[in-house]
Amino acid sequence: MATKKASQTKGLEDLFYDGLKDIYYAERKILSALKKMAKGAESEKVIAVFEKHRDETEGQIERLQQVFEIFGKRAQGKTCPAIDGIIKEGQEILEDFQQAPALDAGLVAAAQAVEHYEIARYGTLITWAGLLGLKNAVPLLEQSLKEEKATDEALTQLGEAGVNERAMQKAA
Ligand code: FE
Ligand code: FE
Ligand code: FE
């Protein structure tokens, strides 16, 4: 009988653990990015959305620690190149649009890309947690997904509430 490579024995539990480590790494990166974006934004409304979600993100990190515990594994992060890239784009907006009328529109768009990544990840993790019978993990992940979706919606509304319009002005 041919011996299997280690990777050939990997199943849904391994995928779930990897996904959990990915979003745990991502959430911690997002926490520090939101702090920077809140400091860099111009409009009070935009700052308020970033600050509210910064606080929620702290809670999401704690929820993930609970999910690791329910899963019976140590809480640890695994580099997420996707979130590193998305955050880098936001950082570029901060640098390249300093004091520009388009700054906030760019930051809102960058933040929305973050939320969409998180929505994709949490959606998958919820499904897998259910399949793995991690009943107590599901509502924790669902609560975070709900917050990501609400933030995405709030960001859309910021765009519609004048942030994009302001960006259409040319700087004097
Ligand atoms: Fe989050
Ligand atoms: Fe990732
Ligand atoms: Fe988020």
Short mmCIF file of C-alpha atoms and ligand atoms in Angstrom, two decimals:
data_model
loop_
_atom_site.label_atom_id
_atom_site.label_comp_id
_atom_site.label_asym_id
_atom_site.label_seq_id
_atom_site.Cartn_x
_atom_site.Cartn_y
_atom_site.Cartn_z
CA MET A 1 0.00 0.00 0.00
CA ALA A 2 1.34 3.40 -0.98
CA THR A 3 2.03 5.67 1.96
CA LYS A 4 0.04 8.87 1.97
CA LYS A 5 1.61 12.28 2.18
CA ALA A 6 0.60 14.25 5.29
CA SER A 7 -1.49 16.60 3.15
CA GLN A 8 -3.53 13.69 1.77
CA THR A 9 -5.07 13.04 5.15
CA LYS A 10 -6.29 16.60 5.61
CA GLY A 11 -10.01 17.13 5.95
CA LEU A 12 -12.60 19.71 6.88
CA GLU A 13 -11.25 20.07 10.41
CA ASP A 14 -7.90 21.13 8.99
CA LEU A 15 -9.55 23.59 6.63
CA PHE A 16 -11.59 25.02 9.48
CA TYR A 17 -8.51 25.40 11.70
CA ASP A 18 -6.61 27.11 8.88
CA GLY A 19 -9.55 29.42 8.19
CA LEU A 20 -9.84 30.31 11.83
CA LYS A 21 -6.14 31.17 12.01
CA ASP A 22 -6.49 33.23 8.85
CA ILE A 23 -9.35 35.39 10.15
CA TYR A 24 -7.70 35.66 13.59
CA TYR A 25 -4.60 37.10 11.94
CA ALA A 26 -6.77 39.31 9.72
CA GLU A 27 -8.90 40.72 12.56
CA ARG A 28 -5.82 41.77 14.51
CA LYS A 29 -4.39 43.51 11.46
CA ILE A 30 -7.77 45.15 10.82
CA LEU A 31 -7.88 46.43 14.41
CA SER A 32 -4.69 48.42 13.98
CA ALA A 33 -5.66 49.53 10.45
CA LEU A 34 -9.02 50.88 11.70
CA LYS A 35 -7.20 52.91 14.34
CA LYS A 36 -5.00 54.47 11.66
CA MET A 37 -7.91 55.08 9.30
CA ALA A 38 -9.99 56.71 12.06
CA LYS A 39 -7.08 59.04 12.78
CA GLY A 40 -6.55 59.80 9.10
CA ALA A 41 -10.16 60.39 8.01
CA GLU A 42 -11.55 63.91 7.63
CA SER A 43 -15.29 63.71 8.21
CA GLU A 44 -16.80 63.14 11.65
CA LYS A 45 -19.27 60.66 10.18
CA VAL A 46 -16.54 58.54 8.64
CA ILE A 47 -14.47 58.68 11.82
CA ALA A 48 -17.53 57.57 13.83
CA VAL A 49 -18.08 54.49 11.65
CA PHE A 50 -14.40 53.53 11.83
CA GLU A 51 -14.29 53.98 15.61
CA LYS A 52 -17.47 52.02 16.20
CA HIS A 53 -16.13 49.15 14.11
CA ARG A 54 -12.75 49.33 15.82
CA ASP A 55 -14.53 48.61 19.11
CA GLU A 56 -16.55 45.80 17.52
CA THR A 57 -13.36 44.32 16.11
CA GLU A 58 -11.93 44.01 19.62
CA GLY A 59 -14.99 41.95 20.51
CA GLN A 60 -14.63 39.85 17.36
CA ILE A 61 -11.06 38.94 18.32
CA GLU A 62 -12.31 37.76 21.72
CA ARG A 63 -15.07 35.76 20.04
CA LEU A 64 -12.51 34.03 17.85
CA GLN A 65 -10.51 33.11 20.95
CA GLN A 66 -13.69 31.48 22.28
CA VAL A 67 -14.16 29.61 18.99
CA PHE A 68 -10.59 28.25 19.20
CA GLU A 69 -11.40 27.09 22.71
CA ILE A 70 -14.62 25.37 21.63
CA PHE A 71 -12.65 23.72 18.81
CA GLY A 72 -10.08 22.60 21.38
CA LYS A 73 -7.12 24.28 19.71
CA ARG A 74 -4.71 27.00 20.69
CA ALA A 75 -5.59 30.48 19.38
CA GLN A 76 -3.00 31.41 16.80
CA GLY A 77 -2.80 33.47 13.65
CA LYS A 78 -1.58 32.48 10.20
CA THR A 79 -0.45 35.14 7.76
CA CYS A 80 -3.30 36.20 5.47
CA PRO A 81 -1.75 37.67 2.33
CA ALA A 82 -5.18 38.84 1.17
CA ILE A 83 -5.81 41.11 4.15
CA ASP A 84 -2.22 42.31 4.11
CA GLY A 85 -2.78 43.42 0.51
CA ILE A 86 -6.16 45.02 1.14
CA ILE A 87 -4.79 46.93 4.14
CA LYS A 88 -1.79 48.03 2.11
CA GLU A 89 -4.16 49.55 -0.42
CA GLY A 90 -5.85 51.50 2.39
CA GLN A 91 -2.48 52.66 3.63
CA GLU A 92 -1.68 53.91 0.12
CA ILE A 93 -4.90 55.94 0.08
CA LEU A 94 -3.89 57.52 3.40
CA GLU A 95 -0.53 58.48 1.97
CA ASP A 96 -1.48 59.42 -1.59
CA PHE A 97 -4.69 61.37 -0.81
CA GLN A 98 -3.58 63.32 2.26
CA GLN A 99 -5.85 66.37 2.67
CA ALA A 100 -7.48 65.68 -0.69
CA PRO A 101 -11.27 65.98 -1.14
CA ALA A 102 -11.25 62.34 -2.26
CA LEU A 103 -9.49 61.03 0.89
CA ASP A 104 -12.58 59.84 2.76
CA ALA A 105 -14.16 58.27 -0.33
CA GLY A 106 -10.95 56.31 -0.82
CA LEU A 107 -10.84 55.23 2.83
CA VAL A 108 -14.48 54.16 2.79
CA ALA A 109 -13.84 52.08 -0.34
CA ALA A 110 -10.74 50.51 1.22
CA ALA A 111 -12.69 49.68 4.39
CA GLN A 112 -15.45 48.14 2.32
CA ALA A 113 -12.96 45.78 0.67
CA VAL A 114 -11.91 44.66 4.17
CA GLU A 115 -15.52 43.98 5.17
CA HIS A 116 -16.17 41.98 2.02
CA TYR A 117 -13.17 39.76 2.72
CA GLU A 118 -14.40 39.18 6.26
CA ILE A 119 -17.96 38.46 5.11
CA ALA A 120 -16.64 35.80 2.73
CA ARG A 121 -14.51 34.19 5.44
CA TYR A 122 -17.11 34.22 8.22
CA GLY A 123 -19.77 32.83 5.89
CA THR A 124 -17.59 29.82 5.11
CA LEU A 125 -16.51 29.30 8.72
CA ILE A 126 -20.15 29.29 9.89
CA THR A 127 -21.01 26.56 7.38
CA TRP A 128 -17.99 24.47 8.34
CA ALA A 129 -18.53 24.95 12.09
CA GLY A 130 -22.06 23.62 11.59
CA LEU A 131 -20.83 20.60 9.62
CA LEU A 132 -18.21 19.86 12.29
CA GLY A 133 -20.86 19.94 15.00
CA LEU A 134 -19.34 22.96 16.75
CA LYS A 135 -22.77 24.14 17.85
CA ASN A 136 -21.55 26.75 20.30
CA ALA A 137 -19.17 28.28 17.77
CA VAL A 138 -21.87 29.01 15.20
CA PRO A 139 -23.67 31.85 17.05
CA LEU A 140 -20.33 33.50 17.90
CA LEU A 141 -19.29 33.54 14.25
CA GLU A 142 -22.77 34.64 13.21
CA GLN A 143 -22.62 37.60 15.57
CA SER A 144 -19.36 38.78 13.98
CA LEU A 145 -20.74 38.24 10.47
CA LYS A 146 -23.73 40.38 11.40
CA GLU A 147 -21.40 43.19 12.50
CA GLU A 148 -19.36 42.96 9.29
CA LYS A 149 -22.53 43.18 7.20
CA ALA A 150 -23.84 46.14 9.20
CA THR A 151 -20.50 47.90 8.77
CA ASP A 152 -20.53 47.24 5.05
CA GLU A 153 -24.00 48.80 4.91
CA ALA A 154 -22.89 51.80 7.00
CA LEU A 155 -19.97 52.34 4.62
CA THR A 156 -22.28 52.25 1.61
CA GLN A 157 -24.43 54.88 3.29
CA LEU A 158 -21.41 57.08 3.98
CA GLY A 159 -20.66 57.02 0.27
CA GLU A 160 -24.24 57.98 -0.48
CA ALA A 161 -24.30 60.61 2.28
CA GLY A 162 -21.84 62.93 0.63
CA VAL A 163 -18.40 61.35 0.85
CA ASN A 164 -18.36 60.49 -2.85
CA GLU A 165 -19.87 63.82 -3.79
CA ARG A 166 -17.14 65.61 -1.89
CA ALA A 167 -14.56 63.56 -3.77
CA MET A 168 -15.96 64.89 -7.03
CA GLN A 169 -14.80 68.38 -6.10
CA LYS A 170 -11.36 69.25 -7.36
CA ALA A 171 -8.94 70.39 -4.70
CA ALA A 172 -8.42 74.14 -4.83
FE FE B 1 -13.94 41.93 11.69
FE FE B 2 -6.77 34.98 4.10
FE FE B 3 -15.00 44.21 9.85
#
